Amino acid sequence: MKKLSGRIITIERTPVFLGQDVLSSVDRFIRQMHLGREGIFILADKNTRKHCLSLLMENSGVMADAVILEIEGGEGAKTLATAERLWNEMLEAGAGRNSLLVNLGGGVVSDLGGFVAAGYKRGISYINIPTSLVGQCDAAIGGKTSVNTGILKNQVGFFYSPKAVFICPRFLATLPAAHFRSGMAEIIKCALVGDAGLWRRILHHPVPGLLSLPPGHRFLEELLTSTVNFKNRIVNRDYREQKLRKVLNFGHTIGHALESRSLLDPGAPLLHGDAVAAGMICALFLSTQKTGLDPSVNETARKYLVDGFPPCKADLDSIDRIMEIMAHDKKNFRGKFLFTLLSAPGYPLTNISCDRDEVAAAIQYYIGIVEG
Ligand SMILES: NC(=O)c1ccc[n+]([C@@H]2O[C@H](COP(=O)([O-])OP(=O)(O)OC[C@H]3O[C@@H](n4cnc5c(N)ncnc54)[C@H](O)[C@@H]3O)[C@@H](O)[C@H]2O)c1
């Protein structure tokens, strides 16, 4: 294979290319891999079509005739109904087994697009070009595809890997600040779980500085590289989430339930990263109770997270509702809630069983903090 530009991060299950000029490699990759012989389809949401498509097109000749598939965007679009609509549009446009789907967007686009690719004619090739920070550091990598069902997130889906992922930080220039913050939560999670050195370096950056790193900044690229490398190492060793991959769920057990619960409220639902930040505060507390995390580490991490992320709406009355949602989570079973906790930064422990009282105490701890 001819050399492609951008740093290659892994060549195991899926090559991931990262760099400011990485888009110039997309065409060559598509040609070298003989992808899209029956047409190329680009999936974008309203925002990424407006803000990101032109940058991709400036760098691509092979996509000049691509069919653009557009979705509304946001969590509400990640449904079976949207997938069915996209399958019909692809059928009408003549997509075949050798067509290529290019997912240009955040985690919603890559989760939904991966799902659509996995189902269309029993599986067509796709590549991810993530444009949000959550997409670039997390969602586009690892081959987990899904749609939401009712208010339950990610309950239906496939493990189905993209042919490649191209991460271009330049896209982040137009990403709204709240969504940039949301991605930072995932980066902080990876540091806490997998890289104590990175966690210490993050702590040297006060939250406002971290949240305003420009797309070309070296530290942002370092954060992306470390996080992507970490996720890749885990995914390559445990693709189907039998054990090791569960370390990535740190903060997600309660975080996902808070996120799902927010879908019931009027107004904009909670952002994934904000929910994960709240979930991490609960998980850090549980770690001091269950897995011997030093309380001073909890204090430092909690303060950092509280300073950086807005409080999630949760009240004492909603604790039962949150646990009811958690009980539907495929990772929990038989009335016990399974958590990924820490014994120290960089030392995660998976499948730590917590009972209802322990979980309720962690949520109460969180409510106490955000209510001051
Ligand atoms: N599959 C996985 O392993 C995995 C991991 C983490 C998260 N996820 C999923 O990812 C989703 C969250 O991802 P997200 O935060 O990227 O949400 P998202 O895809 O909704 O993107 C956030 C918002 O930013 C906009 N946007 C994206 N890139 C932009 C850009 N460059 N310029 C302007 N606007 C832009 C989008 O249109 C959207 O409004 C959730 O559904 C979550 O379940 C999946």
PDB file of N, CA and C and ligand atoms in Angstrom, residues 45 47-48 51-52 73-75 78 105-109 111 131-135 138-139 141 144-145 148 153-154 171-172 174-176 179 182 186 231 245 252 256 259 272, ligand 1:
ATOM      1  N   ASP A  45     -25.378  14.748   9.156  1.00  0.00           N
ATOM      2  CA  ASP A  45     -26.589  15.365   9.708  1.00  0.00           C
ATOM      3  C   ASP A  45     -26.618  16.813   9.217  1.00  0.00           C
ATOM      4  N   ASN A  47     -26.062  19.653  10.492  1.00  0.00           N
ATOM      5  CA  ASN A  47     -24.922  20.513  10.831  1.00  0.00           C
ATOM      6  C   ASN A  47     -23.647  20.088  10.126  1.00  0.00           C
ATOM      7  N   THR A  48     -23.404  18.787  10.069  1.00  0.00           N
ATOM      8  CA  THR A  48     -22.133  18.376   9.461  1.00  0.00           C
ATOM      9  C   THR A  48     -22.203  18.540   7.940  1.00  0.00           C
ATOM     10  N   HIS A  51     -21.363  22.323   7.797  1.00  0.00           N
ATOM     11  CA  HIS A  51     -20.046  22.792   8.246  1.00  0.00           C
ATOM     12  C   HIS A  51     -18.873  21.911   7.812  1.00  0.00           C
ATOM     13  N   CYS A  52     -19.118  20.653   7.490  1.00  0.00           N
ATOM     14  CA  CYS A  52     -17.987  19.731   7.309  1.00  0.00           C
ATOM     15  C   CYS A  52     -17.878  19.163   5.894  1.00  0.00           C
ATOM     16  N   GLY A  73     -30.266  14.787  12.848  1.00  0.00           N
ATOM     17  CA  GLY A  73     -29.177  14.885  13.827  1.00  0.00           C
ATOM     18  C   GLY A  73     -29.708  14.869  15.243  1.00  0.00           C
ATOM     19  N   GLY A  74     -28.788  14.723  16.177  1.00  0.00           N
ATOM     20  CA  GLY A  74     -29.174  14.631  17.586  1.00  0.00           C
ATOM     21  C   GLY A  74     -29.612  13.211  17.917  1.00  0.00           C
ATOM     22  N   GLU A  75     -29.654  12.925  19.216  1.00  0.00           N
ATOM     23  CA  GLU A  75     -29.970  11.580  19.707  1.00  0.00           C
ATOM     24  C   GLU A  75     -31.290  11.046  19.129  1.00  0.00           C
ATOM     25  N   LYS A  78     -31.325   8.740  16.080  1.00  0.00           N
ATOM     26  CA  LYS A  78     -30.635   7.434  16.115  1.00  0.00           C
ATOM     27  C   LYS A  78     -31.659   6.316  16.365  1.00  0.00           C
ATOM     28  N   GLY A 105     -19.719  12.809  10.598  1.00  0.00           N
ATOM     29  CA  GLY A 105     -20.470  13.440  11.683  1.00  0.00           C
ATOM     30  C   GLY A 105     -19.990  12.973  13.035  1.00  0.00           C
ATOM     31  N   GLY A 106     -20.790  13.292  14.033  1.00  0.00           N
ATOM     32  CA  GLY A 106     -20.462  12.904  15.395  1.00  0.00           C
ATOM     33  C   GLY A 106     -20.874  11.470  15.676  1.00  0.00           C
ATOM     34  N   GLY A 107     -20.975  11.154  16.970  1.00  0.00           N
ATOM     35  CA  GLY A 107     -21.282   9.785  17.377  1.00  0.00           C
ATOM     36  C   GLY A 107     -22.637   9.300  16.898  1.00  0.00           C
ATOM     37  N   VAL A 108     -23.578  10.219  16.757  1.00  0.00           N
ATOM     38  CA  VAL A 108     -24.898   9.794  16.265  1.00  0.00           C
ATOM     39  C   VAL A 108     -24.772   9.283  14.834  1.00  0.00           C
ATOM     40  N   VAL A 109     -24.046  10.021  14.007  1.00  0.00           N
ATOM     41  CA  VAL A 109     -23.881   9.622  12.604  1.00  0.00           C
ATOM     42  C   VAL A 109     -23.082   8.315  12.505  1.00  0.00           C
ATOM     43  N   ASP A 111     -22.650   5.917  14.861  1.00  0.00           N
ATOM     44  CA  ASP A 111     -23.407   4.783  15.418  1.00  0.00           C
ATOM     45  C   ASP A 111     -24.513   4.346  14.450  1.00  0.00           C
ATOM     46  N   THR A 131     -16.478  14.082  13.180  1.00  0.00           N
ATOM     47  CA  THR A 131     -16.344  15.543  13.166  1.00  0.00           C
ATOM     48  C   THR A 131     -16.542  16.169  14.535  1.00  0.00           C
ATOM     49  N   SER A 132     -17.029  15.403  15.498  1.00  0.00           N
ATOM     50  CA  SER A 132     -17.178  15.932  16.870  1.00  0.00           C
ATOM     51  C   SER A 132     -16.046  15.350  17.720  1.00  0.00           C
ATOM     52  N   LEU A 133     -15.842  15.931  18.890  1.00  0.00           N
ATOM     53  CA  LEU A 133     -14.767  15.398  19.747  1.00  0.00           C
ATOM     54  C   LEU A 133     -15.141  14.019  20.290  1.00  0.00           C
ATOM     55  N   VAL A 134     -16.417  13.822  20.630  1.00  0.00           N
ATOM     56  CA  VAL A 134     -16.852  12.484  21.080  1.00  0.00           C
ATOM     57  C   VAL A 134     -16.601  11.465  19.966  1.00  0.00           C
ATOM     58  N   GLY A 135     -16.930  11.867  18.749  1.00  0.00           N
ATOM     59  CA  GLY A 135     -16.709  10.967  17.619  1.00  0.00           C
ATOM     60  C   GLY A 135     -15.236  10.654  17.434  1.00  0.00           C
ATOM     61  N   ASP A 138     -13.733   8.652  20.516  1.00  0.00           N
ATOM     62  CA  ASP A 138     -14.423   7.497  21.070  1.00  0.00           C
ATOM     63  C   ASP A 138     -15.360   6.806  20.070  1.00  0.00           C
ATOM     64  N   ALA A 139     -16.460   7.481  19.727  1.00  0.00           N
ATOM     65  CA  ALA A 139     -17.572   6.773  19.065  1.00  0.00           C
ATOM     66  C   ALA A 139     -17.203   6.157  17.718  1.00  0.00           C
ATOM     67  N   ILE A 141     -14.587   4.776  16.833  1.00  0.00           N
ATOM     68  CA  ILE A 141     -13.589   3.704  16.943  1.00  0.00           C
ATOM     69  C   ILE A 141     -14.164   2.514  17.694  1.00  0.00           C
ATOM     70  N   LYS A 144     -18.671  -0.534  17.501  1.00  0.00           N
ATOM     71  CA  LYS A 144     -19.994  -0.714  18.122  1.00  0.00           C
ATOM     72  C   LYS A 144     -20.973   0.206  17.393  1.00  0.00           C
ATOM     73  N   THR A 145     -22.006  -0.372  16.808  1.00  0.00           N
ATOM     74  CA  THR A 145     -23.004   0.426  16.084  1.00  0.00           C
ATOM     75  C   THR A 145     -24.346   0.232  16.777  1.00  0.00           C
ATOM     76  N   ASN A 148     -31.222   3.706  19.222  1.00  0.00           N
ATOM     77  CA  ASN A 148     -31.924   3.744  20.510  1.00  0.00           C
ATOM     78  C   ASN A 148     -33.318   3.156  20.339  1.00  0.00           C
ATOM     79  N   LYS A 153     -30.998   3.801  25.501  1.00  0.00           N
ATOM     80  CA  LYS A 153     -29.958   4.087  24.517  1.00  0.00           C
ATOM     81  C   LYS A 153     -29.213   2.828  24.082  1.00  0.00           C
ATOM     82  N   ASN A 154     -28.895   2.784  22.820  1.00  0.00           N
ATOM     83  CA  ASN A 154     -27.945   1.796  22.286  1.00  0.00           C
ATOM     84  C   ASN A 154     -28.317   0.336  22.581  1.00  0.00           C
ATOM     85  N   PHE A 171     -11.980  19.725  11.743  1.00  0.00           N
ATOM     86  CA  PHE A 171     -13.442  19.773  11.803  1.00  0.00           C
ATOM     87  C   PHE A 171     -13.940  20.425  13.100  1.00  0.00           C
ATOM     88  N   LEU A 172     -13.101  20.327  14.153  1.00  0.00           N
ATOM     89  CA  LEU A 172     -13.580  20.771  15.466  1.00  0.00           C
ATOM     90  C   LEU A 172     -13.764  22.290  15.531  1.00  0.00           C
ATOM     91  N   THR A 174     -15.715  24.185  14.043  1.00  0.00           N
ATOM     92  CA  THR A 174     -17.119  24.651  14.034  1.00  0.00           C
ATOM     93  C   THR A 174     -17.983  23.921  15.068  1.00  0.00           C
ATOM     94  N   LEU A 175     -17.372  23.030  15.829  1.00  0.00           N
ATOM     95  CA  LEU A 175     -18.157  22.270  16.812  1.00  0.00           C
ATOM     96  C   LEU A 175     -18.594  23.192  17.961  1.00  0.00           C
ATOM     97  N   PRO A 176     -19.884  23.208  18.298  1.00  0.00           N
ATOM     98  CA  PRO A 176     -20.311  24.051  19.436  1.00  0.00           C
ATOM     99  C   PRO A 176     -19.562  23.681  20.723  1.00  0.00           C
ATOM    100  N   HIS A 179     -20.527  20.726  22.909  1.00  0.00           N
ATOM    101  CA  HIS A 179     -20.202  19.395  22.384  1.00  0.00           C
ATOM    102  C   HIS A 179     -18.693  19.119  22.499  1.00  0.00           C
ATOM    103  N   SER A 182     -18.329  17.955  25.923  1.00  0.00           N
ATOM    104  CA  SER A 182     -18.842  16.595  26.037  1.00  0.00           C
ATOM    105  C   SER A 182     -17.741  15.579  25.669  1.00  0.00           C
ATOM    106  N   GLU A 186     -15.017  12.262  27.793  1.00  0.00           N
ATOM    107  CA  GLU A 186     -14.540  10.930  27.386  1.00  0.00           C
ATOM    108  C   GLU A 186     -13.018  10.853  27.466  1.00  0.00           C
ATOM    109  N   LYS A 231      -8.142   3.378  23.488  1.00  0.00           N
ATOM    110  CA  LYS A 231      -9.377   2.661  23.111  1.00  0.00           C
ATOM    111  C   LYS A 231      -9.052   1.513  22.149  1.00  0.00           C
ATOM    112  N   ARG A 245     -12.999  -4.707  27.689  1.00  0.00           N
ATOM    113  CA  ARG A 245     -13.599  -3.505  27.101  1.00  0.00           C
ATOM    114  C   ARG A 245     -14.506  -2.785  28.103  1.00  0.00           C
ATOM    115  N   HIS A 252     -20.195   5.346  32.961  1.00  0.00           N
ATOM    116  CA  HIS A 252     -21.322   5.201  32.040  1.00  0.00           C
ATOM    117  C   HIS A 252     -22.531   4.525  32.658  1.00  0.00           C
ATOM    118  N   HIS A 256     -25.288   6.811  31.675  1.00  0.00           N
ATOM    119  CA  HIS A 256     -26.267   6.457  30.641  1.00  0.00           C
ATOM    120  C   HIS A 256     -27.690   6.593  31.161  1.00  0.00           C
ATOM    121  N   GLU A 259     -28.676  10.131  31.246  1.00  0.00           N
ATOM    122  CA  GLU A 259     -28.894  10.594  29.873  1.00  0.00           C
ATOM    123  C   GLU A 259     -30.268  10.122  29.380  1.00  0.00           C
ATOM    124  N   HIS A 272     -24.147  13.651  26.192  1.00  0.00           N
ATOM    125  CA  HIS A 272     -23.519  12.403  26.608  1.00  0.00           C
ATOM    126  C   HIS A 272     -22.358  12.655  27.594  1.00  0.00           C
TER     127      HIS A 272
HETATM  128  N1  LIG B   1     -20.106   3.483  19.463  1.00  0.00           N
HETATM  129  C1  LIG B   1     -19.424   3.896  20.496  1.00  0.00           C
HETATM  130  O1  LIG B   1     -18.462   3.250  20.931  1.00  0.00           O
HETATM  131  C2  LIG B   1     -19.812   5.186  21.157  1.00  0.00           C
HETATM  132  C3  LIG B   1     -18.965   5.764  22.113  1.00  0.00           C
HETATM  133  C4  LIG B   1     -19.328   6.992  22.663  1.00  0.00           C
HETATM  134  C5  LIG B   1     -20.504   7.608  22.279  1.00  0.00           C
HETATM  135  N2  LIG B   1     -21.300   6.999  21.359  1.00  0.00           N
HETATM  136  C6  LIG B   1     -22.546   7.662  20.926  1.00  0.00           C
HETATM  137  O2  LIG B   1     -22.208   8.909  20.334  1.00  0.00           O
HETATM  138  C7  LIG B   1     -23.303   9.796  20.463  1.00  0.00           C
HETATM  139  C8  LIG B   1     -22.812  11.126  20.951  1.00  0.00           C
HETATM  140  O3  LIG B   1     -21.879  11.621  20.019  1.00  0.00           O
HETATM  141  P1  LIG B   1     -21.721  13.188  19.762  1.00  0.00           P
HETATM  142  O4  LIG B   1     -21.539  13.877  21.041  1.00  0.00           O
HETATM  143  O5  LIG B   1     -20.708  13.352  18.703  1.00  0.00           O
HETATM  144  O6  LIG B   1     -23.175  13.602  19.252  1.00  0.00           O
HETATM  145  P2  LIG B   1     -23.709  14.097  17.836  1.00  0.00           P
HETATM  146  O7  LIG B   1     -23.347  13.196  16.765  1.00  0.00           O
HETATM  147  O8  LIG B   1     -25.147  14.384  18.061  1.00  0.00           O
HETATM  148  O9  LIG B   1     -22.914  15.464  17.588  1.00  0.00           O
HETATM  149  C9  LIG B   1     -23.099  16.527  18.462  1.00  0.00           C
HETATM  150  C10 LIG B   1     -23.651  17.775  17.739  1.00  0.00           C
HETATM  151  O10 LIG B   1     -22.578  18.408  17.099  1.00  0.00           O
HETATM  152  C11 LIG B   1     -22.893  18.605  15.718  1.00  0.00           C
HETATM  153  N3  LIG B   1     -21.617  18.522  15.036  1.00  0.00           N
HETATM  154  C12 LIG B   1     -20.815  17.433  14.924  1.00  0.00           C
HETATM  155  N4  LIG B   1     -19.660  17.777  14.344  1.00  0.00           N
HETATM  156  C13 LIG B   1     -19.742  19.099  14.078  1.00  0.00           C
HETATM  157  C14 LIG B   1     -18.836  20.040  13.506  1.00  0.00           C
HETATM  158  N5  LIG B   1     -17.613  19.705  13.144  1.00  0.00           N
HETATM  159  N6  LIG B   1     -19.270  21.309  13.371  1.00  0.00           N
HETATM  160  C15 LIG B   1     -20.514  21.688  13.782  1.00  0.00           C
HETATM  161  N7  LIG B   1     -21.385  20.854  14.364  1.00  0.00           N
HETATM  162  C16 LIG B   1     -20.993  19.576  14.502  1.00  0.00           C
HETATM  163  C17 LIG B   1     -23.897  17.539  15.390  1.00  0.00           C
HETATM  164  O11 LIG B   1     -24.680  17.925  14.295  1.00  0.00           O
HETATM  165  C18 LIG B   1     -24.696  17.487  16.682  1.00  0.00           C
HETATM  166  O12 LIG B   1     -25.634  18.526  16.693  1.00  0.00           O
HETATM  167  C19 LIG B   1     -24.282   9.127  21.412  1.00  0.00           C
HETATM  168  O13 LIG B   1     -25.339   8.602  20.665  1.00  0.00           O
HETATM  169  C20 LIG B   1     -23.472   7.999  22.038  1.00  0.00           C
HETATM  170  O14 LIG B   1     -24.277   6.906  22.411  1.00  0.00           O
HETATM  171  C21 LIG B   1     -20.980   5.831  20.790  1.00  0.00           C
END
